[in-house]
XYZ file of C-alpha atoms in Angstrom:
662
model
C 0.000 0.000 0.000
C 1.372 3.477 -0.844
C 2.790 5.497 1.976
C 0.193 7.905 3.366
C 0.866 11.622 3.464
C 0.206 13.543 6.645
C -2.829 15.113 4.984
C -4.162 11.681 4.067
C -3.919 10.595 7.692
C -5.853 13.686 8.726
C -8.604 12.880 6.246
C -8.739 9.133 6.951
C -9.059 9.536 10.708
C -12.376 11.474 10.666
C -13.657 9.098 8.003
C -13.025 6.135 10.267
C -14.500 7.839 13.309
C -17.608 8.889 11.446
C -17.967 5.366 10.076
C -17.917 3.964 13.588
C -20.512 6.536 14.617
C -22.847 6.090 11.650
C -26.067 4.300 12.551
C -28.823 5.392 10.175
C -30.163 3.215 7.422
C -30.643 5.721 4.602
C -30.017 4.152 1.255
C -27.893 6.971 -0.105
C -25.590 6.762 2.897
C -25.278 3.045 2.335
C -23.154 3.200 -0.832
C -19.736 1.576 -0.424
C -17.018 4.193 -0.487
C -13.241 4.091 -0.587
C -12.757 6.363 -3.574
C -9.786 8.735 -3.955
C -10.285 12.292 -2.734
C -9.082 15.476 -4.405
C -7.592 18.570 -2.854
C -9.842 21.279 -4.197
C -11.993 24.241 -3.340
C -15.171 22.783 -1.937
C -18.623 24.134 -2.791
C -21.450 23.160 -0.420
C -24.194 23.931 -2.953
C -26.523 21.051 -3.796
C -28.896 18.409 -2.515
C -27.798 15.734 -0.070
C -29.173 12.604 1.575
C -27.788 10.868 4.619
C -28.132 9.005 7.890
C -27.197 9.512 11.503
C -26.833 7.849 14.865
C -26.184 9.134 18.339
C -27.399 9.347 21.917
C -30.215 11.323 23.492
C -31.732 12.239 26.805
C -34.484 14.446 28.120
C -37.751 14.453 30.003
C -41.370 13.594 29.274
C -42.638 15.554 32.272
C -43.184 14.814 35.987
C -45.040 11.663 36.963
C -44.895 10.101 33.485
C -42.865 6.936 34.348
C -40.808 7.041 31.120
C -39.703 3.722 29.658
C -35.907 3.229 29.828
C -34.572 2.803 26.281
C -31.450 0.750 25.586
C -28.129 2.557 25.209
C -25.740 -0.441 25.411
C -22.565 1.338 26.592
C -24.366 4.336 28.125
C -27.095 4.750 30.749
C -30.646 4.143 29.463
C -32.680 7.300 28.817
C -36.014 8.321 27.303
C -34.411 7.874 23.842
C -31.388 5.636 24.418
C -29.278 5.203 21.331
C -30.914 6.760 18.304
C -30.693 6.679 14.545
C -32.427 8.058 11.511
C -32.311 9.817 8.163
C -31.826 13.329 6.846
C -32.146 15.114 3.500
C -31.597 18.719 2.515
C -30.293 21.408 0.196
C -27.489 23.955 0.657
C -26.689 27.120 -1.265
C -23.205 28.621 -0.895
C -22.785 32.310 -1.775
C -19.720 34.180 -2.967
C -19.037 35.497 0.549
C -18.834 31.862 1.764
C -22.127 32.135 3.623
C -24.137 28.893 3.333
C -27.921 28.802 3.666
C -29.774 25.509 3.703
C -32.874 23.576 4.635
C -32.937 20.080 6.127
C -35.599 17.553 7.141
C -34.844 14.557 9.328
C -36.470 11.742 11.277
C -34.893 10.218 14.391
C -35.963 6.935 16.015
C -35.294 5.596 19.504
C -34.032 2.276 20.875
C -35.982 -0.730 22.210
C -36.971 -1.076 25.840
C -34.226 -1.845 28.367
C -36.139 -4.625 30.137
C -33.802 -5.149 33.155
C -34.290 -1.516 34.186
C -38.085 -1.442 33.820
C -39.753 -0.882 37.182
C -43.374 -2.012 37.793
C -45.945 0.755 37.362
C -49.614 1.034 36.329
C -48.477 2.864 33.190
C -45.326 3.951 31.356
C -44.735 6.648 28.758
C -42.423 6.753 25.764
C -41.350 8.936 22.851
C -41.375 6.887 19.621
C -39.671 9.258 17.199
C -39.003 12.912 16.431
C -38.874 14.761 13.146
C -37.704 18.255 12.226
C -37.802 20.689 9.318
C -35.013 23.210 9.898
C -33.141 26.038 8.303
C -29.329 26.035 8.422
C -26.967 29.018 8.403
C -23.288 28.225 8.049
C -19.947 29.633 6.976
C -17.669 27.654 4.669
C -14.042 27.288 5.708
C -13.097 25.286 2.636
C -13.901 21.658 3.367
C -15.581 22.237 6.737
C -18.585 24.290 7.756
C -19.854 25.228 11.228
C -23.552 26.056 11.287
C -26.579 26.997 13.375
C -29.941 25.376 12.784
C -33.534 25.702 13.953
C -37.142 25.299 12.931
C -40.275 23.168 13.238
C -40.377 19.851 15.113
C -42.866 17.070 15.670
C -42.984 13.659 17.310
C -45.132 10.800 18.557
C -45.561 9.532 22.104
C -47.538 6.707 23.644
C -48.638 5.562 27.079
C -48.372 1.874 27.911
C -51.115 0.838 30.354
C -50.309 -2.264 32.428
C -52.478 -4.641 34.402
C -51.702 -5.898 37.910
C -49.348 -8.561 36.505
C -47.418 -6.033 34.439
C -48.925 -7.180 31.142
C -49.687 -4.471 28.584
C -53.404 -3.702 28.320
C -53.343 -0.914 25.726
C -50.963 1.645 24.192
C -52.753 4.884 23.246
C -50.597 7.387 21.347
C -50.633 11.043 20.303
C -48.703 13.352 17.966
C -46.879 16.446 19.211
C -45.641 19.580 17.446
C -43.038 22.085 18.592
C -39.729 23.715 17.767
C -36.026 22.911 17.684
C -32.677 24.722 17.762
C -29.164 23.381 17.428
C -25.640 23.756 16.152
C -23.139 21.584 14.371
C -20.191 21.261 12.052
C -19.928 19.375 8.774
C -16.698 18.124 7.216
C -16.052 17.176 3.581
C -14.427 13.758 3.361
C -13.817 12.349 -0.108
C -15.763 11.945 -3.291
C -19.337 13.071 -2.579
C -19.214 12.313 1.149
C -19.308 14.535 4.206
C -19.591 13.829 7.933
C -21.339 15.925 10.570
C -21.571 16.336 14.330
C -24.745 18.052 15.539
C -26.567 18.900 18.762
C -30.334 19.527 18.717
C -32.731 20.605 21.431
C -36.369 19.704 20.733
C -39.309 21.155 22.668
C -42.659 19.498 21.876
C -46.086 20.667 23.012
C -47.677 18.834 25.937
C -50.477 16.341 25.350
C -52.805 14.919 28.010
C -53.950 11.292 28.062
C -57.286 10.643 29.758
C -56.841 7.265 31.468
C -60.042 7.412 33.499
C -61.480 4.484 31.555
C -58.947 2.170 33.224
C -59.162 3.830 36.638
C -55.996 5.954 36.342
C -55.463 9.676 36.653
C -54.834 11.783 33.517
C -51.199 11.843 32.350
C -49.604 14.843 30.636
C -46.655 14.153 28.309
C -44.426 17.227 27.847
C -41.306 16.169 25.865
C -38.022 18.079 26.121
C -35.359 16.189 24.174
C -31.589 16.634 23.798
C -29.930 14.824 20.864
C -26.249 14.447 19.952
C -25.991 13.076 16.420
C -23.178 11.852 14.190
C -23.948 11.406 10.513
C -22.812 10.919 6.953
C -24.245 12.787 3.954
C -24.007 11.925 0.271
C -23.843 15.143 -1.763
C -25.667 15.165 -5.126
C -24.938 17.408 -8.118
C -22.940 17.365 -11.345
C -19.774 18.774 -9.793
C -19.843 18.311 -6.021
C -16.046 18.448 -6.034
C -14.897 21.118 -8.554
C -11.467 19.930 -9.675
C -8.598 22.375 -10.023
C -6.457 22.472 -13.126
C -3.773 20.254 -11.566
C -5.412 18.487 -8.629
C -3.373 16.515 -6.160
C -4.711 12.983 -6.080
C -4.647 11.064 -2.824
C -4.067 7.295 -2.808
C -6.938 4.869 -2.376
C -7.480 3.421 1.069
C -8.437 -0.179 1.708
C -8.493 0.431 5.442
C -12.215 1.178 5.784
C -15.471 0.627 3.942
C -19.188 1.214 4.255
C -21.938 -1.004 2.848
C -25.601 -1.432 3.687
C -28.800 -3.247 2.883
C -32.490 -2.456 3.100
C -35.253 -5.082 2.911
C -39.013 -4.562 2.854
C -40.952 -7.841 3.160
C -44.772 -7.888 3.123
C -46.313 -11.297 3.798
C -49.823 -12.658 4.183
C -52.115 -15.655 3.954
C -55.811 -16.272 3.183
C -58.176 -17.933 5.653
C -57.555 -21.590 6.438
C -59.216 -24.389 8.429
C -58.864 -23.769 12.172
C -61.476 -25.618 14.314
C -59.814 -24.290 17.490
C -57.238 -21.647 18.324
C -54.815 -21.420 21.249
C -52.659 -18.690 22.759
C -49.835 -19.057 20.217
C -51.907 -20.342 17.285
C -51.808 -18.833 13.826
C -55.311 -17.288 13.512
C -57.644 -18.921 10.985
C -58.773 -15.637 9.362
C -56.216 -14.360 6.887
C -53.930 -11.445 7.651
C -51.165 -9.322 6.159
C -48.062 -7.980 7.911
C -44.784 -6.451 6.790
C -41.248 -6.001 8.098
C -38.628 -3.476 7.094
C -34.958 -3.564 8.088
C -32.060 -1.360 7.074
C -28.501 -2.125 8.136
C -25.191 -0.300 7.786
C -22.016 -2.422 7.589
C -19.024 -0.369 8.741
C -15.508 -1.743 8.689
C -12.138 -0.365 9.828
C -8.690 -1.949 9.550
C -6.775 -1.259 12.750
C -3.485 -2.944 11.870
C -2.308 -5.894 9.824
C -4.854 -8.647 10.361
C -6.858 -6.597 12.884
C -10.323 -5.423 11.840
C -13.255 -3.781 13.630
C -16.870 -3.993 12.411
C -20.054 -2.222 13.473
C -23.576 -2.895 12.129
C -26.324 -0.578 13.399
C -29.761 -1.670 12.213
C -33.200 -0.093 12.064
C -36.118 -2.546 12.231
C -39.836 -1.907 11.987
C -42.960 -4.043 11.637
C -44.084 -7.524 12.638
C -44.134 -11.038 11.284
C -47.575 -12.502 10.717
C -49.368 -12.964 14.046
C -46.487 -11.255 15.862
C -44.072 -14.068 14.841
C -46.224 -16.775 16.427
C -48.063 -19.845 15.147
C -45.555 -21.788 13.032
C -42.388 -23.665 13.988
C -40.939 -23.159 10.512
C -41.727 -19.457 10.501
C -42.091 -18.046 6.972
C -40.266 -14.704 7.342
C -36.581 -14.786 8.196
C -36.627 -11.009 8.618
C -39.300 -11.156 11.325
C -37.951 -10.591 14.818
C -39.571 -11.698 18.044
C -39.299 -8.061 19.154
C -41.284 -6.265 16.447
C -42.307 -2.610 16.757
C -44.814 -0.315 15.006
C -42.129 2.398 14.711
C -38.538 1.871 13.628
C -36.168 0.934 16.453
C -32.377 1.135 16.407
C -30.160 -1.677 17.648
C -26.365 -1.980 17.308
C -26.733 -5.565 16.078
C -23.078 -6.340 15.460
C -19.900 -4.920 16.909
C -16.947 -7.269 16.818
C -13.178 -7.380 16.505
C -11.522 -9.855 14.154
C -7.831 -10.782 14.179
C -6.387 -12.954 11.402
C -3.046 -14.675 11.907
C -1.551 -15.713 8.567
C 0.487 -18.914 8.581
C 2.303 -18.233 5.301
C 2.151 -19.980 1.954
C -0.465 -19.446 -0.754
C -2.730 -16.404 -0.555
C -6.242 -15.597 -1.760
C -8.012 -12.389 -2.733
C -10.646 -10.980 -0.392
C -13.313 -8.951 -2.163
C -14.759 -5.748 -0.756
C -18.109 -6.462 0.879
C -20.282 -6.175 3.990
C -18.148 -6.944 7.063
C -15.255 -7.740 4.747
C -12.369 -5.421 3.961
C -10.632 -5.983 0.614
C -7.102 -7.279 0.268
C -5.194 -10.545 0.467
C -4.932 -13.143 3.197
C -3.124 -16.431 3.723
C -5.209 -19.488 2.904
C -3.621 -21.216 5.895
C -4.689 -19.000 8.784
C -6.134 -18.750 12.265
C -8.936 -16.241 12.832
C -10.261 -15.018 16.182
C -13.513 -13.045 16.492
C -14.749 -11.425 19.726
C -17.868 -9.287 20.181
C -21.548 -9.256 19.267
C -22.750 -11.072 16.147
C -25.145 -13.753 14.925
C -24.031 -17.371 15.324
C -25.023 -17.911 11.679
C -22.412 -15.357 10.581
C -19.751 -18.010 11.112
C -21.546 -21.376 11.398
C -24.017 -23.397 9.299
C -23.305 -21.408 6.131
C -24.642 -22.448 2.732
C -24.295 -20.826 -0.692
C -27.891 -21.606 -1.736
C -29.961 -21.288 1.450
C -28.636 -18.956 4.108
C -29.900 -15.385 3.733
C -33.654 -14.623 3.969
C -32.915 -11.240 2.407
C -31.720 -12.939 -0.768
C -32.917 -16.552 -1.032
C -35.290 -18.798 0.961
C -37.357 -17.011 3.619
C -38.524 -19.867 5.875
C -36.571 -20.410 9.092
C -36.412 -24.157 8.445
C -34.812 -23.535 5.020
C -31.982 -21.095 5.760
C -30.840 -22.726 9.020
C -30.357 -26.111 10.606
C -33.646 -25.666 12.398
C -33.073 -28.048 15.307
C -29.944 -26.104 16.305
C -31.226 -23.912 19.125
C -28.469 -21.369 18.559
C -27.957 -18.808 21.364
C -29.563 -15.442 20.578
C -31.572 -12.546 21.957
C -34.948 -11.670 20.417
C -33.515 -10.155 17.192
C -31.213 -13.169 16.769
C -27.783 -11.996 18.015
C -25.447 -12.924 20.844
C -22.040 -12.032 22.305
C -19.101 -14.370 22.407
C -15.960 -15.566 20.676
C -15.158 -17.689 17.604
C -11.856 -19.330 16.633
C -11.265 -20.809 13.155
C -8.361 -22.778 11.701
C -8.506 -22.756 7.895
C -6.652 -24.865 5.325
C -7.180 -25.081 1.590
C -9.501 -28.102 1.636
C -10.972 -27.924 5.120
C -11.590 -25.776 8.167
C -12.553 -26.300 11.771
C -14.178 -23.600 13.870
C -15.540 -23.356 17.405
C -17.562 -20.787 19.307
C -18.573 -19.924 22.864
C -21.589 -17.644 23.358
C -23.903 -15.992 25.837
C -27.399 -17.458 26.057
C -30.716 -15.855 27.120
C -31.444 -15.946 30.829
C -34.791 -17.700 30.108
C -36.649 -18.980 27.019
C -37.489 -16.159 24.600
C -35.669 -13.580 26.718
C -33.893 -10.526 25.351
C -31.356 -10.614 28.194
C -28.081 -12.448 27.489
C -25.987 -13.951 30.261
C -22.668 -15.784 30.734
C -23.941 -17.480 33.914
C -24.709 -20.286 31.508
C -23.490 -20.536 27.930
C -23.607 -22.170 24.538
C -20.906 -23.809 22.449
C -20.599 -25.225 18.937
C -17.866 -26.958 16.954
C -18.053 -27.267 13.169
C -15.937 -29.085 10.598
C -16.095 -27.950 6.979
C -14.763 -30.116 4.180
C -14.352 -28.839 0.612
C -14.279 -31.218 -2.349
C -15.135 -31.591 -6.029
C -17.329 -34.092 -7.862
C -16.713 -34.173 -11.628
C -14.965 -30.793 -11.282
C -18.029 -29.315 -9.555
C -17.267 -27.850 -6.093
C -19.092 -28.841 -2.957
C -18.938 -28.395 0.820
C -19.989 -30.523 3.764
C -20.336 -28.991 7.213
C -20.787 -31.127 10.325
C -21.583 -29.470 13.644
C -22.128 -30.427 17.272
C -23.651 -27.997 19.769
C -24.560 -27.755 23.438
C -26.312 -25.053 25.459
C -26.706 -24.671 29.199
C -29.702 -22.522 29.971
C -32.412 -21.720 32.478
C -35.006 -24.154 31.117
C -37.563 -26.688 32.284
C -37.751 -30.407 31.514
C -40.888 -31.502 29.661
C -41.371 -34.817 31.494
C -41.005 -33.181 34.910
C -43.691 -30.631 34.088
C -46.019 -33.355 32.790
C -45.543 -35.480 35.922
C -46.399 -32.550 38.201
C -49.439 -31.741 36.074
C -50.630 -35.358 36.266
C -50.480 -35.238 40.076
C -52.438 -31.980 40.240
C -54.420 -31.386 37.001
C -55.774 -28.078 38.357
C -52.373 -26.485 37.837
C -51.591 -24.597 34.630
C -48.809 -26.534 32.931
C -47.087 -23.346 31.752
C -46.918 -22.078 35.335
C -45.534 -25.457 36.332
C -42.864 -25.257 33.652
C -41.809 -21.762 34.722
C -41.510 -22.919 38.343
C -39.122 -25.811 37.588
C -36.665 -23.960 35.355
C -33.033 -24.392 36.313
C -29.635 -24.887 34.705
C -30.180 -27.664 32.131
C -28.212 -28.964 29.159
C -29.452 -29.284 25.581
C -27.235 -30.798 22.888
C -27.485 -31.876 19.284
C -25.939 -32.188 15.833
C -26.350 -30.916 12.288
C -25.122 -31.747 8.795
C -25.143 -29.224 5.974
C -24.362 -30.008 2.313
C -24.055 -27.817 -0.762
C -23.133 -29.122 -4.209
C -22.819 -27.328 -7.536
C -24.254 -29.481 -10.333
C -23.308 -27.218 -13.219
C -22.510 -23.568 -13.692
C -25.212 -21.528 -11.921
C -27.072 -24.650 -10.679
C -26.712 -26.011 -7.169
C -28.451 -28.180 -4.599
C -28.409 -28.070 -0.809
C -29.513 -30.315 2.050
C -29.582 -30.027 5.840
C -30.385 -32.407 8.683
C -30.412 -31.459 12.372
C -31.386 -33.036 15.706
C -31.459 -32.037 19.378
C -32.214 -34.177 22.428
C -35.762 -32.756 22.806
C -35.637 -33.145 26.582
C -35.755 -29.504 27.710
C -37.413 -26.307 26.541
C -36.159 -24.541 23.443
C -34.204 -21.499 24.599
C -33.606 -19.186 21.636
C -34.607 -20.205 18.120
C -37.782 -22.134 17.370
C -39.824 -25.187 18.407
C -38.074 -27.873 16.341
C -36.271 -30.982 17.624
C -35.690 -32.769 14.300
C -35.522 -31.243 10.828
C -34.511 -32.129 7.286
C -34.546 -29.695 4.377
C -33.235 -29.440 0.854
C -33.694 -27.747 -2.465
C -32.432 -26.472 -5.783
C -31.126 -23.040 -6.825
C -30.767 -21.931 -10.453
C -29.382 -18.631 -11.717
C -31.108 -16.909 -14.611
C -28.177 -17.173 -17.027
C -30.065 -20.059 -18.668
C -32.854 -17.697 -19.793
C -30.852 -14.556 -20.395
C -31.100 -12.979 -16.913
C -27.877 -13.957 -15.116
C -28.645 -11.860 -12.029
C -32.019 -13.533 -11.368
C -32.417 -16.607 -9.144
C -35.065 -19.330 -8.995
C -35.277 -21.530 -5.932
C -37.428 -24.475 -4.900
C -37.192 -26.584 -1.757
C -38.876 -28.182 1.193
C -38.500 -29.001 4.872
C -39.971 -31.485 7.350
C -39.897 -30.610 11.058
C -40.598 -32.822 14.059
C -40.707 -32.915 17.847
C -39.535 -35.330 20.517
C -42.235 -37.396 22.232
C -41.891 -35.386 25.462
C -42.157 -32.070 23.608
C -45.309 -33.094 21.737
C -46.935 -34.375 24.962
C -46.208 -31.027 26.611
C -47.922 -29.123 23.765
C -50.849 -31.551 23.770
C -51.353 -30.809 27.474
C -51.739 -27.083 26.720
C -48.081 -26.103 26.918
C -46.700 -23.120 25.053
C -43.425 -23.065 23.143
C -41.420 -20.128 21.885
C -43.583 -19.714 18.767
C -46.347 -22.322 18.962
C -49.088 -23.652 21.217
C -52.625 -24.461 20.058
C -53.885 -25.570 23.487
C -54.143 -29.162 22.246
C -52.401 -31.213 19.583
C -53.196 -33.858 16.972
C -49.522 -34.427 16.200
C -48.100 -34.751 12.716
C -44.866 -33.538 11.156
C -44.870 -29.923 10.000
C -44.197 -29.967 6.241
C -43.077 -26.933 4.272
C -42.774 -26.294 0.541
C -41.193 -23.028 -0.635
C -40.404 -21.574 -4.026
C -39.228 -18.111 -4.998
C -38.102 -16.059 -7.964
C -35.710 -13.144 -7.345
C -35.878 -10.619 -10.194
C -32.937 -8.240 -10.540
C -34.294 -4.714 -11.069
C -30.863 -3.088 -11.175
C -27.362 -3.559 -9.891
C -28.543 -2.625 -6.398
C -32.163 -3.803 -6.144
C -33.907 -7.177 -6.339
C -37.647 -7.875 -6.238
C -38.716 -11.357 -5.072
C -41.993 -13.244 -5.257
C -42.227 -16.137 -2.773
C -44.846 -18.825 -2.100
C -44.930 -21.235 0.857
C -47.331 -24.132 1.439
C -47.367 -25.438 5.018
C -49.264 -28.547 6.072
C -49.867 -29.379 9.732
C -48.897 -25.874 10.974
C -47.333 -26.099 14.429
C -47.457 -29.926 14.061
C -51.252 -29.938 14.279
C -53.122 -32.101 11.758
C -56.415 -30.502 12.896
C -55.419 -27.135 11.433
C -54.359 -25.910 8.005
C -52.926 -26.198 5.449
C -51.726 -22.593 5.085
C -50.820 -20.790 1.856
C -48.380 -17.928 2.459
C -47.578 -15.314 -0.183
C -44.671 -12.899 0.143
C -42.970 -10.099 -1.686
C -39.496 -8.793 -0.970
C -37.743 -5.641 -2.106
C -34.063 -5.843 -1.256
C -31.353 -3.271 -1.857
C -27.589 -3.605 -1.401
C -25.164 -0.726 -1.528
């Protein structure tokens, strides 16, 4: 790599810091960038689009019992960590005065459950928006500015019953004003970074809670926001080039990528003679999810890399992600929300130790910095990530944003991998890679109870995977074999059933909760992918767990087999399109099915009774490439015996998916 000039170091450092700070999911701010910059006179005139992240605090008024929002490394507040979008226009005048207008929307974090104190009601601010003027002065490639204007937002009150369960969540809109100040810095190409403080004062709104026997509550939001952001500047000549510009070298030490996925999904009415607490309702329904993720990478030193993936998520899976063991939307989280919520889904450090010998090229991509690495290597990863980032991979069925959507298709479904409600954990992974094989192992935090969002190291999960690479008739293939074990705070099905048999008046779910303790669950999986010809491949998975204790993290499956075919569109003149077809069969252990038949509830399922049969899933999709960045997918799933119940179904599920990568 060329030697960096002092000026290049000064430019690269704020780029890296702003990349670590970026947390908004705006598409324009998602474009990968590592382009060369030019030393030139900068003109701030033009439209821009961007994204931001940051931290906020404030008050909703006395006696409002505000919900504590997650802030990860900082104390929880009424906003917690925040993220959002902005767009605007600047006009720079000959005296270097810059006038502009900007609109933005800022969303808060999810609830910090461990810090939630019991109360008859809680209040929350869901989001804020502003429309502001900006007045700045251009000092070449940086611009301090003042800003102010109109603001609005939305609040809600969460009314709880005596057991702390949510009864209702009335909401209201607020209007008000905002003032602030900031500084924006030109980086390279069309990119700039900003640091901004905003104060937002919203008008008070009163909630009449007399209908549930509570006094009126007045929400009076005063919000302080500190935001870091990136903007992409539009225009024909955002960087006017001098006659003999000085060109800076390219940097492969940082990158930015992102994705956005909108996935509506629904089903028509189906046969449902009875319905339980976690049943898929018989009448048809339509739901949608939307996620947007930034993938930020920074090379710290040779072999040392740092990655950060803030993500905005909004919407719900059908029936709130309940009713099917093989759930049909891989984007659906168990912690859905009507308004977008920000989570720092991944933040991890990766160190690669090369062992010498032959090298391979590493392409630029999400969570992957470009360059070369030794084929023989040891890699260590520490931080927060999804277990599936490093284990149970498959070229044809792995990413519900790109290929199969059903949980039983893109994962070894009987592997109850450790995860919080959105599907992530914290831990460490070690991999030893050779040309024809690799072995990797991981140790992770697990939830402190089934379906909990709280991760703990009091117990833990582990997995070991062997990956073998081979060729059949010059067509490449891979076989992955894994063994896993989790220790978690779970109950044993047979123990709960025995107690229930002694005293049938007891609720079996209360019994199960009362006998939870540190228990072991273990199992195995096999994962095969095989290319048959250019752009044609098949895959197959089989997985099994002991089925003795409650499922802790993933879904209610103890045995599963799946497989299918993937074909690229090069055979009909559309090489970027993909057609996929496949199926899965899921099953339960005898103890697990008896527990459900007795009225037990699992993580996702529970009809109150059970006429057991294997859950069978057929899925087919066609992904149509709209452009280099966007793909539109049509998906159909046919599920017989939903939630293993032969009395209900079958269910026809139709999905669309708009996916963008930048």
